[in-house]
Coordinates of C-alpha atoms in Angstrom, one line a residue:
M1 CA 227.0 75.1 114.5
V2 CA 226.6 77.8 115.5
K3 CA 224.8 76.2 113.8
V4 CA 223.8 75.6 115.9
S5 CA 223.9 75.4 115.4
L6 CA 224.9 76.9 115.8
P7 CA 223.9 78.3 115.8
K8 CA 223.8 78.2 114.4
V9 CA 220.3 76.1 112.4
T10 CA 218.0 76.6 114.8
L11 CA 215.4 78.5 112.0
A12 CA 215.9 75.3 110.2
A13 CA 212.4 75.2 112.3
V14 CA 210.7 77.0 110.3
A15 CA 210.5 74.4 107.2
F16 CA 207.3 73.6 107.5
G17 CA 205.4 77.1 107.4
S18 CA 206.2 76.9 104.1
F19 CA 203.1 74.9 102.4
L20 CA 201.1 77.8 102.2
L21 CA 203.5 78.6 99.5
A22 CA 202.2 76.8 96.7
G23 CA 201.3 78.5 93.2
C24 CA 203.6 80.9 94.0
T25 CA 206.7 82.1 92.4
S26 CA 209.3 78.6 90.9
P27 CA 212.1 78.4 94.1
K28 CA 215.6 79.1 93.5
P29 CA 218.7 77.1 92.8
W30 CA 220.4 76.6 95.2
P31 CA 224.0 78.6 94.7
D32 CA 227.2 78.2 93.1
S33 CA 229.7 75.4 95.2
P34 CA 231.6 75.9 97.0
L35 CA 230.2 79.2 98.4
Y36 CA 233.6 80.6 99.5
E37 CA 237.7 79.6 97.7
A38 CA 240.4 78.6 99.9
P39 CA 243.0 81.6 100.3
A40 CA 245.8 81.9 98.2
G41 CA 248.7 79.8 99.6
N42 CA 252.5 82.6 101.3
P43 CA 254.8 81.2 99.6
D44 CA 256.9 82.0 102.8
W45 CA 254.5 80.1 105.0
E46 CA 256.7 77.5 107.1
A47 CA 254.0 75.1 108.1
P48 CA 254.3 73.4 111.5
A49 CA 256.8 70.7 111.6
N50 CA 254.7 67.7 113.7
R51 CA 251.2 68.0 115.7
K52 CA 253.0 69.8 118.7
E53 CA 254.1 73.5 117.0
A54 CA 250.1 72.3 114.6
M55 CA 249.0 73.1 118.4
A56 CA 250.5 75.9 119.2
A57 CA 249.6 77.7 115.3
M58 CA 246.5 76.9 116.4
A59 CA 245.0 78.3 120.0
G60 CA 243.9 81.3 119.3
H61 CA 240.8 83.4 119.9
Y62 CA 238.7 83.7 117.0
A63 CA 235.9 84.8 115.0
H64 CA 233.6 82.4 113.7
Y65 CA 231.6 81.5 110.8
D66 CA 229.2 79.1 109.6
V67 CA 227.1 78.1 107.6
V68 CA 224.4 75.2 107.4
A69 CA 221.8 73.9 104.4
Y70 CA 219.0 72.7 104.7
Q71 CA 216.1 72.1 102.6
G72 CA 212.5 70.3 102.5
E73 CA 209.9 69.4 100.8
T74 CA 207.1 72.0 99.9
P75 CA 203.6 71.7 97.2
N76 CA 205.8 74.4 96.3
G77 CA 208.2 72.4 96.0
P78 CA 212.4 72.6 97.6
L79 CA 212.5 75.2 100.3
S80 CA 216.0 75.6 101.0
T81 CA 218.2 76.8 103.2
F82 CA 220.8 78.5 105.1
I83 CA 221.8 79.0 108.0
V84 CA 224.3 81.5 108.8
S85 CA 226.1 81.9 112.7
Y86 CA 228.2 83.6 113.4
G87 CA 229.8 83.5 117.3
F88 CA 233.8 83.1 118.8
T89 CA 235.6 79.8 118.7
D90 CA 238.5 79.9 121.4
L91 CA 241.1 76.9 120.7
V92 CA 243.4 76.3 123.7
I93 CA 246.1 73.6 124.7
E94 CA 246.1 72.2 128.6
E95 CA 247.0 68.9 129.6
G96 CA 249.0 68.5 126.0
E97 CA 245.8 68.5 124.5
L98 CA 243.8 71.1 122.2
V99 CA 240.1 72.0 123.9
E100 CA 237.6 74.6 121.6
Y101 CA 235.8 76.3 123.0
D102 CA 233.1 77.9 121.4
C103 CA 229.8 81.0 122.2
F104 CA 227.6 82.3 119.3
C105 CA 226.5 86.1 119.2
H106 CA 224.1 86.1 116.2
A107 CA 222.5 83.8 113.2
E108 CA 220.9 85.5 110.4
H109 CA 218.5 83.2 107.6
K110 CA 218.3 82.7 104.0
A111 CA 215.6 80.9 101.7
N112 CA 214.5 80.0 98.3
Q113 CA 210.8 80.6 98.9
N114 CA 209.5 84.2 99.8
M115 CA 209.9 83.3 103.6
T116 CA 211.7 85.7 106.4
T117 CA 213.1 83.9 109.7
T118 CA 214.4 85.8 112.7
F119 CA 215.6 83.7 115.6
P120 CA 216.6 85.7 118.3
D121 CA 220.0 86.8 119.0
A122 CA 218.8 85.8 123.2
A123 CA 218.5 82.5 121.4
T124 CA 221.1 83.1 119.7
R125 CA 223.5 83.0 122.2
A126 CA 221.6 80.1 124.8
I127 CA 223.0 78.0 122.6
L128 CA 226.2 76.9 125.4
P129 CA 228.2 73.7 123.9
R130 CA 230.7 71.8 125.8
S131 CA 233.7 72.5 125.7
A132 CA 235.7 70.0 122.9
V133 CA 238.9 67.8 122.8
V134 CA 239.6 68.5 119.4
E135 CA 242.0 65.6 116.6
V136 CA 245.2 67.2 115.0
Y137 CA 246.5 65.9 112.9
E138 CA 248.4 66.1 109.5
E139 CA 247.2 64.2 106.4
D140 CA 249.2 64.9 102.8
G141 CA 251.5 68.2 103.8
A142 CA 248.2 69.3 105.7
W143 CA 247.4 70.1 109.0
N144 CA 243.7 69.5 110.2
L145 CA 241.6 69.6 113.1
F146 CA 238.7 68.1 113.9
R147 CA 235.7 68.6 116.8
P148 CA 233.7 65.9 117.2
A149 CA 230.0 66.6 118.3
T150 CA 229.2 67.3 121.7
P151 CA 225.7 67.5 122.2
T152 CA 223.9 70.7 123.3
L153 CA 220.2 71.1 124.0
I154 CA 218.4 74.8 124.7
G155 CA 214.8 74.6 125.1
I156 CA 214.7 71.7 127.0
G157 CA 216.7 70.1 130.4
G158 CA 217.7 66.6 130.7
N159 CA 221.3 63.7 129.1
P160 CA 221.8 65.8 126.8
D161 CA 223.8 62.6 126.1
V162 CA 220.7 60.1 125.1
P163 CA 217.3 61.3 122.1
L164 CA 215.8 64.5 122.6
S165 CA 212.2 63.9 124.0
M166 CA 210.0 63.9 121.3
N167 CA 206.9 65.3 123.6
P168 CA 206.0 68.7 123.6
G169 CA 203.9 68.4 127.1
D170 CA 207.8 67.1 127.9
P171 CA 207.6 68.5 131.1
L172 CA 211.5 69.6 130.9
I173 CA 211.6 72.5 128.7
K174 CA 212.0 75.5 129.8
D175 CA 212.3 78.9 128.9
D176 CA 215.3 79.5 127.8
D177 CA 215.2 82.9 125.7
D178 CA 213.1 84.5 128.6
D179 CA 210.7 85.6 126.3
G180 CA 207.6 83.8 128.8
K181 CA 207.5 81.0 125.8
P182 CA 208.0 76.8 126.4
G183 CA 211.4 76.5 124.5
V184 CA 212.8 78.9 121.8
T185 CA 210.6 80.7 120.5
V186 CA 210.6 81.6 115.3
F187 CA 209.5 84.2 114.5
I188 CA 207.7 84.0 110.7
T189 CA 207.2 86.2 107.8
L190 CA 205.1 84.5 104.9
F191 CA 204.4 87.1 101.6
G192 CA 205.2 90.5 104.2
L193 CA 202.2 89.4 105.4
I194 CA 201.4 86.5 107.6
R195 CA 203.2 86.7 110.8
G196 CA 204.0 84.0 113.1
E197 CA 205.6 81.8 115.9
I198 CA 207.3 78.6 116.5
Y199 CA 207.9 77.7 120.1
I200 CA 211.3 75.1 119.6
A201 CA 213.9 73.2 121.7
R202 CA 216.3 71.3 120.4
R203 CA 219.3 68.7 121.1
E204 CA 222.4 70.1 118.7
I205 CA 224.1 67.9 117.3
F206 CA 227.4 69.8 115.1
Q207 CA 230.6 68.2 113.8
N208 CA 234.1 70.2 112.4
D209 CA 237.1 69.6 110.1
L210 CA 239.0 72.2 109.9
T211 CA 242.4 72.8 107.4
L212 CA 244.8 75.3 108.7
Y213 CA 246.2 78.1 106.5
S214 CA 249.1 80.6 106.1
D215 CA 247.2 83.5 106.3
G216 CA 246.0 82.0 110.2
S217 CA 242.4 81.0 109.8
L218 CA 241.2 77.3 110.0
R219 CA 238.3 76.7 107.3
G220 CA 236.6 73.4 106.0
S221 CA 233.0 72.0 106.7
V222 CA 230.2 71.4 109.9
R223 CA 228.1 67.7 109.3
D224 CA 224.6 68.7 111.3
D225 CA 223.2 65.8 112.7
S226 CA 221.3 68.0 115.3
E227 CA 217.1 66.5 116.6
Q228 CA 214.4 68.8 117.0
L229 CA 211.4 69.5 118.3
V230 CA 208.2 71.6 117.4
V231 CA 206.8 72.6 121.5
G232 CA 204.0 74.5 119.8
A233 CA 202.7 78.1 117.5
S234 CA 201.1 81.4 117.4
L235 CA 199.4 79.7 114.7
G236 CA 197.5 75.8 114.6
I237 CA 199.8 75.4 110.6
L238 CA 203.0 76.0 112.1
N239 CA 202.3 73.2 115.1
A240 CA 203.7 70.5 113.1
P241 CA 206.7 67.8 113.3
N242 CA 209.6 68.9 110.7
N243 CA 213.2 69.1 111.3
P244 CA 214.7 69.1 108.1
D245 CA 217.6 67.6 106.5
Q246 CA 221.0 69.1 106.0
W247 CA 221.8 69.1 102.3
P248 CA 224.7 67.0 101.8
D249 CA 227.8 69.9 100.1
P250 CA 230.9 69.9 102.2
G251 CA 230.6 72.8 100.1
L252 CA 226.8 74.9 101.0
N253 CA 228.6 73.9 104.6
P254 CA 231.2 76.4 104.8
I255 CA 233.2 77.3 108.4
L256 CA 235.7 79.9 108.8
L257 CA 237.7 80.4 111.8
I258 CA 239.1 84.3 111.8
P259 CA 242.0 85.2 113.9
I260 CA 241.4 87.8 116.0
P261 CA 242.5 90.1 118.7
E262 CA 241.6 88.9 122.1
D263 CA 240.4 91.7 123.2
I264 CA 237.9 91.7 120.4
D265 CA 235.8 89.9 123.4
T266 CA 231.8 91.0 123.4
C267 CA 228.6 89.9 121.0
E268 CA 228.7 93.9 120.3
E269 CA 232.2 94.4 118.5
L270 CA 232.3 90.7 116.4
M271 CA 228.7 92.1 114.5
A272 CA 230.2 96.5 114.6
H273 CA 233.1 94.5 112.5
R274 CA 231.0 91.7 110.3
E275 CA 232.4 93.2 107.0
A276 CA 236.4 93.2 108.6
F277 CA 236.4 89.5 109.1
F278 CA 233.6 87.8 107.8
P279 CA 233.3 86.7 103.5
P280 CA 229.4 88.0 101.9
E281 CA 226.1 85.8 103.4
P282 CA 225.2 82.9 101.0
E283 CA 221.6 84.2 98.6
F284 CA 219.6 82.5 96.1

């Protein structure tokens, strides 16, 4: 996503653990929206004249950056989180259509309460979205791209086009991050002292709306309808159902596709160029 979900978003699984924070400092508010402003337009840029030219302008190799905002409730007030995902997107013209291919490298989690979470790169890279034929269309003088949802399973096998199993004992649950534990593992630290693990499976369901800009970038917002199953946890207090809702402000759920050279094609290279390619991560 990705999110998820990228992915990027799998880190949102830990939201319920924050009920332990009751009595601590008040949760911080959301930062101002939008998180990022659109780039200044180049007056010399000639926008595509038709759909074929727009597809040609969009086709390419991109550094992928997206942020998805979530909110859940705790005894200490709302738990607001950002899941920040890094990866690659390739847009390729195939048989007259523009097809999107995505892969993910790394994810970060930001919270407005006293908690930290880690989603290992092995789990992030296990998220393998299906390719998608995207819609390219003109609206109010701008060329836009819509990527439809292509549900993707992580931590469980089966048919991604049917609702996610809600059975923690489902025999299709699998160890996608190869750590010897069911599903994929999220690591949590509360107060800097309490440490635990949550084992989850997800059906990642993301769609993106983007606009082509004169600098060659595609920018827009992410919508998340993902489903999540908590398979288990290292602490009983963490082993509870949870699927926090996306915060419905497009400005707090941005996606940026930045054109990059074709020879930058490994996660290690991408993250080494993080400051050059991407804006600062949001903070509470």
